[in-house]
Amino acid sequence: TLSKKYMVYKGTVPRKKDALEPYKFNIAFENAHSIPGYITEKIFDSFVSGTIPVYLGPKNVTDFIPSECFIDMNRFNYYKELYEFMTSMSDEDYLAYQKKIKLFLTSNIGQKFTNEHYFRLVHDSITESIS
């Protein structure tokens, strides 16, 4: 089992939000980051947890999510550069990221990424199809 092979394994996580909340940053790399527009729950898990995502996603991610809401891994050539950026971030800069995330999530654009919006789209599509 994983727990015997890897001593850091702590089991499953019932709620990802609860697991992420204690941290300032979250590594959120898309599995298929080279596909334009491919944005999954990874960045949003960070947002709702109050962590700042270190995000590796599609090149056009800023067509959907403002750049001020995440740390773009594509900006760094080496992990050391990323580390230096993160460790030198002021409290004010960190809070600015959090503020931008909250503004985005409550904006009309951000609302398009909610479960409610998705369910409404599916409902409307089904209703239209059977009408």
N, C-alpha and C. Protein backbone atom coordinates (compact mmCIF):
# COMPACT_ATOMS: atom_id res chain seq x y z
N THR A 1 0.84 -1.19 0.00
CA THR A 1 0.00 0.00 0.00
C THR A 1 0.88 1.25 0.00
N LEU A 2 0.25 2.36 -0.35
CA LEU A 2 0.99 3.62 -0.39
C LEU A 2 1.55 4.01 0.97
N SER A 3 0.80 3.76 2.03
CA SER A 3 1.23 4.20 3.35
C SER A 3 2.51 3.51 3.81
N LYS A 4 2.75 2.29 3.34
CA LYS A 4 3.97 1.59 3.72
C LYS A 4 5.15 2.01 2.85
N LYS A 5 4.86 2.34 1.61
CA LYS A 5 5.93 2.71 0.68
C LYS A 5 6.39 4.15 0.87
N TYR A 6 5.45 5.04 1.13
CA TYR A 6 5.76 6.46 1.26
C TYR A 6 5.35 6.93 2.66
N MET A 7 6.30 7.29 3.47
CA MET A 7 6.02 7.68 4.85
C MET A 7 5.24 8.99 4.96
N VAL A 8 5.22 9.81 3.90
CA VAL A 8 4.49 11.08 3.95
C VAL A 8 3.01 10.90 3.63
N TYR A 9 2.62 9.75 3.14
CA TYR A 9 1.23 9.49 2.79
C TYR A 9 0.36 9.53 4.04
N LYS A 10 -0.69 10.34 4.03
CA LYS A 10 -1.55 10.49 5.21
C LYS A 10 -2.97 10.04 4.93
N GLY A 11 -3.22 9.39 3.82
CA GLY A 11 -4.57 8.90 3.52
C GLY A 11 -5.33 9.84 2.62
N THR A 12 -6.61 9.54 2.46
CA THR A 12 -7.46 10.34 1.59
C THR A 12 -7.89 11.62 2.30
N VAL A 13 -8.34 12.56 1.52
CA VAL A 13 -8.78 13.85 2.04
C VAL A 13 -10.28 13.98 1.78
N PRO A 14 -11.10 14.00 2.84
CA PRO A 14 -12.55 14.12 2.64
C PRO A 14 -12.94 15.43 1.95
N ARG A 15 -12.29 16.53 2.32
CA ARG A 15 -12.58 17.84 1.72
C ARG A 15 -11.27 18.54 1.39
N LYS A 16 -11.03 18.72 0.11
CA LYS A 16 -9.78 19.34 -0.33
C LYS A 16 -9.59 20.73 0.26
N LYS A 17 -10.68 21.48 0.37
CA LYS A 17 -10.62 22.83 0.93
C LYS A 17 -10.02 22.81 2.32
N ASP A 18 -10.45 21.88 3.15
CA ASP A 18 -9.93 21.78 4.52
C ASP A 18 -8.44 21.46 4.52
N ALA A 19 -8.00 20.65 3.57
CA ALA A 19 -6.59 20.27 3.50
C ALA A 19 -5.71 21.43 3.04
N LEU A 20 -6.24 22.29 2.18
CA LEU A 20 -5.45 23.40 1.63
C LEU A 20 -5.46 24.66 2.50
N GLU A 21 -6.51 24.88 3.26
CA GLU A 21 -6.66 26.13 4.00
C GLU A 21 -5.47 26.53 4.88
N PRO A 22 -4.77 25.60 5.53
CA PRO A 22 -3.66 26.02 6.39
C PRO A 22 -2.44 26.59 5.65
N TYR A 23 -2.42 26.47 4.34
CA TYR A 23 -1.23 26.85 3.57
C TYR A 23 -1.42 28.18 2.86
N LYS A 24 -0.30 28.88 2.65
CA LYS A 24 -0.33 30.15 1.93
C LYS A 24 -0.39 29.94 0.42
N PHE A 25 0.28 28.88 -0.06
CA PHE A 25 0.38 28.62 -1.49
C PHE A 25 -0.02 27.18 -1.79
N ASN A 26 -0.43 26.96 -3.04
CA ASN A 26 -0.76 25.62 -3.49
C ASN A 26 -0.21 25.43 -4.90
N ILE A 27 0.52 24.36 -5.09
CA ILE A 27 1.00 24.01 -6.43
C ILE A 27 -0.18 23.44 -7.20
N ALA A 28 -0.55 24.10 -8.27
CA ALA A 28 -1.72 23.71 -9.07
C ALA A 28 -1.30 23.61 -10.53
N PHE A 29 -0.81 22.46 -10.90
CA PHE A 29 -0.35 22.23 -12.27
C PHE A 29 -1.38 21.39 -13.01
N GLU A 30 -1.79 21.87 -14.17
CA GLU A 30 -2.70 21.10 -15.01
C GLU A 30 -1.96 19.92 -15.64
N ASN A 31 -2.65 18.81 -15.77
CA ASN A 31 -2.06 17.63 -16.39
C ASN A 31 -1.81 17.85 -17.88
N ALA A 32 -2.66 18.63 -18.51
CA ALA A 32 -2.55 18.89 -19.95
C ALA A 32 -2.46 20.40 -20.16
N HIS A 33 -1.42 21.02 -19.62
CA HIS A 33 -1.32 22.47 -19.64
C HIS A 33 -1.03 23.06 -21.01
N SER A 34 -0.76 22.24 -22.00
CA SER A 34 -0.47 22.77 -23.33
C SER A 34 -1.73 22.90 -24.19
N ILE A 35 -2.88 22.51 -23.67
CA ILE A 35 -4.13 22.60 -24.43
C ILE A 35 -4.79 23.96 -24.15
N PRO A 36 -4.96 24.80 -25.16
CA PRO A 36 -5.57 26.12 -24.95
C PRO A 36 -6.95 26.00 -24.28
N GLY A 37 -7.15 26.82 -23.25
CA GLY A 37 -8.44 26.87 -22.58
C GLY A 37 -8.69 25.74 -21.60
N TYR A 38 -7.73 24.84 -21.43
CA TYR A 38 -7.92 23.70 -20.53
C TYR A 38 -7.64 24.14 -19.09
N ILE A 39 -8.71 24.42 -18.38
CA ILE A 39 -8.61 24.89 -16.99
C ILE A 39 -9.53 23.99 -16.17
N THR A 40 -8.96 23.32 -15.17
CA THR A 40 -9.75 22.41 -14.36
C THR A 40 -9.96 22.99 -12.97
N GLU A 41 -10.40 22.14 -12.06
CA GLU A 41 -10.69 22.56 -10.69
C GLU A 41 -9.45 22.95 -9.91
N LYS A 42 -8.28 22.60 -10.40
CA LYS A 42 -7.05 22.79 -9.62
C LYS A 42 -6.86 24.23 -9.15
N ILE A 43 -6.99 25.18 -10.03
CA ILE A 43 -6.79 26.58 -9.65
C ILE A 43 -7.93 27.06 -8.75
N PHE A 44 -9.14 26.57 -8.99
CA PHE A 44 -10.30 26.99 -8.20
C PHE A 44 -10.27 26.39 -6.80
N ASP A 45 -9.69 25.21 -6.64
CA ASP A 45 -9.50 24.64 -5.31
C ASP A 45 -8.66 25.58 -4.46
N SER A 46 -7.63 26.14 -5.07
CA SER A 46 -6.79 27.12 -4.36
C SER A 46 -7.61 28.35 -4.00
N PHE A 47 -8.34 28.87 -4.96
CA PHE A 47 -9.12 30.09 -4.74
C PHE A 47 -10.07 29.94 -3.55
N VAL A 48 -10.87 28.88 -3.55
CA VAL A 48 -11.87 28.73 -2.49
C VAL A 48 -11.25 28.38 -1.14
N SER A 49 -10.00 27.93 -1.15
CA SER A 49 -9.30 27.61 0.09
C SER A 49 -8.56 28.80 0.68
N GLY A 50 -8.48 29.89 -0.07
CA GLY A 50 -7.77 31.06 0.40
C GLY A 50 -6.27 30.98 0.20
N THR A 51 -5.82 30.00 -0.59
CA THR A 51 -4.39 29.91 -0.89
C THR A 51 -4.12 30.56 -2.24
N ILE A 52 -2.89 30.95 -2.43
CA ILE A 52 -2.49 31.53 -3.71
C ILE A 52 -1.97 30.39 -4.58
N PRO A 53 -2.59 30.16 -5.74
CA PRO A 53 -2.11 29.08 -6.59
C PRO A 53 -0.82 29.43 -7.33
N VAL A 54 0.11 28.49 -7.31
CA VAL A 54 1.26 28.53 -8.22
C VAL A 54 0.78 27.67 -9.37
N TYR A 55 0.42 28.32 -10.45
CA TYR A 55 -0.36 27.67 -11.50
C TYR A 55 0.44 27.46 -12.77
N LEU A 56 0.35 26.25 -13.29
CA LEU A 56 0.88 25.92 -14.61
C LEU A 56 -0.31 25.45 -15.43
N GLY A 57 -0.75 26.32 -16.31
CA GLY A 57 -1.92 26.03 -17.11
C GLY A 57 -1.70 26.44 -18.55
N PRO A 58 -2.78 26.57 -19.30
CA PRO A 58 -2.65 26.93 -20.71
C PRO A 58 -2.10 28.34 -20.87
N LYS A 59 -1.45 28.57 -21.98
CA LYS A 59 -0.86 29.89 -22.25
C LYS A 59 -1.93 30.99 -22.25
N ASN A 60 -3.18 30.64 -22.59
CA ASN A 60 -4.24 31.64 -22.67
C ASN A 60 -5.10 31.70 -21.40
N VAL A 61 -4.57 31.26 -20.28
CA VAL A 61 -5.33 31.26 -19.03
C VAL A 61 -5.85 32.65 -18.69
N THR A 62 -5.09 33.69 -19.02
CA THR A 62 -5.52 35.04 -18.67
C THR A 62 -6.68 35.53 -19.54
N ASP A 63 -7.07 34.76 -20.55
CA ASP A 63 -8.31 35.05 -21.28
C ASP A 63 -9.52 34.75 -20.38
N PHE A 64 -9.31 33.96 -19.34
CA PHE A 64 -10.38 33.51 -18.46
C PHE A 64 -10.22 33.98 -17.02
N ILE A 65 -8.98 34.02 -16.54
CA ILE A 65 -8.69 34.35 -15.14
C ILE A 65 -7.62 35.44 -15.11
N PRO A 66 -7.87 36.52 -14.37
CA PRO A 66 -6.89 37.61 -14.32
C PRO A 66 -5.53 37.14 -13.77
N SER A 67 -4.46 37.65 -14.33
CA SER A 67 -3.11 37.25 -13.93
C SER A 67 -2.80 37.62 -12.49
N GLU A 68 -3.51 38.58 -11.93
CA GLU A 68 -3.28 39.01 -10.55
C GLU A 68 -3.82 38.03 -9.53
N CYS A 69 -4.46 36.96 -9.99
CA CYS A 69 -5.08 35.97 -9.09
C CYS A 69 -4.20 34.74 -8.84
N PHE A 70 -3.08 34.63 -9.52
CA PHE A 70 -2.24 33.44 -9.37
C PHE A 70 -0.80 33.77 -9.71
N ILE A 71 0.08 32.90 -9.26
CA ILE A 71 1.49 33.01 -9.63
C ILE A 71 1.68 32.09 -10.83
N ASP A 72 2.04 32.68 -11.94
CA ASP A 72 2.17 31.92 -13.19
C ASP A 72 3.53 31.23 -13.24
N MET A 73 3.52 29.92 -13.18
CA MET A 73 4.76 29.14 -13.20
C MET A 73 5.54 29.38 -14.49
N ASN A 74 4.86 29.75 -15.55
CA ASN A 74 5.54 30.01 -16.83
C ASN A 74 6.49 31.21 -16.76
N ARG A 75 6.34 32.04 -15.74
CA ARG A 75 7.22 33.22 -15.60
C ARG A 75 8.60 32.86 -15.07
N PHE A 76 8.78 31.65 -14.59
CA PHE A 76 10.02 31.26 -13.92
C PHE A 76 10.75 30.19 -14.72
N ASN A 77 12.05 30.37 -14.86
CA ASN A 77 12.87 29.38 -15.56
C ASN A 77 13.31 28.25 -14.65
N TYR A 78 13.40 28.55 -13.36
CA TYR A 78 13.88 27.56 -12.40
C TYR A 78 13.03 27.62 -11.14
N TYR A 79 12.94 26.50 -10.44
CA TYR A 79 12.20 26.46 -9.19
C TYR A 79 12.81 27.39 -8.16
N LYS A 80 14.12 27.61 -8.23
CA LYS A 80 14.78 28.52 -7.30
C LYS A 80 14.23 29.94 -7.46
N GLU A 81 13.97 30.36 -8.70
CA GLU A 81 13.39 31.69 -8.95
C GLU A 81 12.00 31.79 -8.33
N LEU A 82 11.22 30.75 -8.50
CA LEU A 82 9.89 30.71 -7.91
C LEU A 82 9.99 30.80 -6.39
N TYR A 83 10.87 30.03 -5.81
CA TYR A 83 11.07 30.03 -4.36
C TYR A 83 11.44 31.42 -3.86
N GLU A 84 12.36 32.07 -4.54
CA GLU A 84 12.78 33.42 -4.14
C GLU A 84 11.63 34.41 -4.25
N PHE A 85 10.82 34.27 -5.29
CA PHE A 85 9.66 35.14 -5.46
C PHE A 85 8.67 34.95 -4.31
N MET A 86 8.39 33.70 -3.99
CA MET A 86 7.42 33.40 -2.94
C MET A 86 7.91 33.82 -1.56
N THR A 87 9.16 33.56 -1.27
CA THR A 87 9.68 33.88 0.07
C THR A 87 9.94 35.36 0.27
N SER A 88 10.04 36.11 -0.82
CA SER A 88 10.25 37.55 -0.68
C SER A 88 8.94 38.34 -0.79
N MET A 89 7.83 37.65 -0.98
CA MET A 89 6.54 38.33 -1.12
C MET A 89 6.16 38.99 0.21
N SER A 90 5.80 40.25 0.13
CA SER A 90 5.38 40.98 1.33
C SER A 90 3.96 40.56 1.72
N ASP A 91 3.61 40.84 2.96
CA ASP A 91 2.24 40.56 3.42
C ASP A 91 1.23 41.34 2.59
N GLU A 92 1.58 42.55 2.23
CA GLU A 92 0.68 43.39 1.43
C GLU A 92 0.44 42.77 0.05
N ASP A 93 1.51 42.27 -0.57
CA ASP A 93 1.37 41.62 -1.88
C ASP A 93 0.52 40.37 -1.78
N TYR A 94 0.75 39.60 -0.71
CA TYR A 94 -0.03 38.37 -0.50
C TYR A 94 -1.51 38.70 -0.35
N LEU A 95 -1.81 39.71 0.46
CA LEU A 95 -3.21 40.11 0.65
C LEU A 95 -3.82 40.66 -0.63
N ALA A 96 -3.00 41.31 -1.46
CA ALA A 96 -3.49 41.82 -2.75
C ALA A 96 -3.93 40.66 -3.65
N TYR A 97 -3.15 39.57 -3.66
CA TYR A 97 -3.57 38.38 -4.42
C TYR A 97 -4.92 37.88 -3.91
N GLN A 98 -5.05 37.77 -2.60
CA GLN A 98 -6.30 37.26 -2.03
C GLN A 98 -7.48 38.17 -2.37
N LYS A 99 -7.26 39.46 -2.34
CA LYS A 99 -8.32 40.41 -2.68
C LYS A 99 -8.73 40.26 -4.14
N LYS A 100 -7.76 40.13 -5.03
CA LYS A 100 -8.05 39.97 -6.46
C LYS A 100 -8.82 38.66 -6.71
N ILE A 101 -8.45 37.62 -5.98
CA ILE A 101 -9.16 36.34 -6.12
C ILE A 101 -10.62 36.50 -5.71
N LYS A 102 -10.86 37.13 -4.59
CA LYS A 102 -12.24 37.32 -4.11
C LYS A 102 -13.04 38.16 -5.12
N LEU A 103 -12.42 39.21 -5.65
CA LEU A 103 -13.10 40.03 -6.65
C LEU A 103 -13.43 39.21 -7.90
N PHE A 104 -12.49 38.39 -8.32
CA PHE A 104 -12.73 37.56 -9.50
C PHE A 104 -13.87 36.57 -9.25
N LEU A 105 -13.83 35.89 -8.13
CA LEU A 105 -14.85 34.86 -7.85
C LEU A 105 -16.26 35.44 -7.77
N THR A 106 -16.37 36.68 -7.34
CA THR A 106 -17.70 37.29 -7.23
C THR A 106 -18.09 38.08 -8.48
N SER A 107 -17.19 38.16 -9.44
CA SER A 107 -17.49 38.89 -10.69
C SER A 107 -18.37 38.05 -11.61
N ASN A 108 -18.93 38.70 -12.61
CA ASN A 108 -19.74 37.98 -13.60
C ASN A 108 -18.93 36.91 -14.31
N ILE A 109 -17.67 37.21 -14.61
CA ILE A 109 -16.81 36.23 -15.28
C ILE A 109 -16.53 35.05 -14.35
N GLY A 110 -16.20 35.34 -13.11
CA GLY A 110 -15.92 34.29 -12.14
C GLY A 110 -17.12 33.39 -11.88
N GLN A 111 -18.30 33.97 -11.91
CA GLN A 111 -19.52 33.20 -11.67
C GLN A 111 -19.74 32.13 -12.75
N LYS A 112 -19.16 32.33 -13.92
CA LYS A 112 -19.30 31.34 -14.99
C LYS A 112 -18.59 30.04 -14.69
N PHE A 113 -17.74 30.03 -13.66
CA PHE A 113 -17.00 28.83 -13.29
C PHE A 113 -17.62 28.11 -12.09
N THR A 114 -18.79 28.53 -11.66
CA THR A 114 -19.42 27.90 -10.50
C THR A 114 -20.23 26.67 -10.90
N ASN A 115 -20.47 25.82 -9.94
CA ASN A 115 -21.32 24.65 -10.17
C ASN A 115 -22.72 25.09 -10.57
N GLU A 116 -23.22 26.13 -9.93
CA GLU A 116 -24.56 26.61 -10.22
C GLU A 116 -24.70 27.02 -11.68
N HIS A 117 -23.70 27.71 -12.19
CA HIS A 117 -23.73 28.13 -13.60
C HIS A 117 -23.72 26.91 -14.51
N TYR A 118 -22.88 25.95 -14.20
CA TYR A 118 -22.80 24.73 -15.01
C TYR A 118 -24.14 23.99 -15.00
N PHE A 119 -24.72 23.83 -13.82
CA PHE A 119 -26.00 23.14 -13.73
C PHE A 119 -27.09 23.87 -14.49
N ARG A 120 -27.06 25.20 -14.44
CA ARG A 120 -28.03 26.00 -15.17
C ARG A 120 -27.87 25.79 -16.68
N LEU A 121 -26.61 25.74 -17.16
CA LEU A 121 -26.37 25.49 -18.58
C LEU A 121 -26.89 24.12 -19.00
N VAL A 122 -26.62 23.11 -18.19
CA VAL A 122 -27.10 21.76 -18.50
C VAL A 122 -28.62 21.73 -18.49
N HIS A 123 -29.21 22.31 -17.47
CA HIS A 123 -30.68 22.34 -17.36
C HIS A 123 -31.29 23.03 -18.57
N ASP A 124 -30.77 24.20 -18.91
CA ASP A 124 -31.31 24.96 -20.05
C ASP A 124 -31.14 24.20 -21.35
N SER A 125 -30.01 23.53 -21.51
CA SER A 125 -29.75 22.75 -22.72
C SER A 125 -30.73 21.58 -22.84
N ILE A 126 -30.97 20.90 -21.74
CA ILE A 126 -31.91 19.77 -21.74
C ILE A 126 -33.33 20.27 -22.00
N THR A 127 -33.69 21.35 -21.33
CA THR A 127 -35.03 21.92 -21.51
C THR A 127 -35.25 22.34 -22.96
N GLU A 128 -34.23 22.95 -23.55
CA GLU A 128 -34.33 23.38 -24.95
C GLU A 128 -34.45 22.18 -25.88
N SER A 129 -33.71 21.11 -25.57
CA SER A 129 -33.73 19.92 -26.42
C SER A 129 -35.08 19.22 -26.43
N ILE A 130 -35.76 19.21 -25.29
CA ILE A 130 -37.04 18.48 -25.22
C ILE A 130 -38.24 19.37 -25.57
N SER A 131 -38.00 20.65 -25.78
CA SER A 131 -39.09 21.56 -26.13
C SER A 131 -39.44 21.47 -27.59
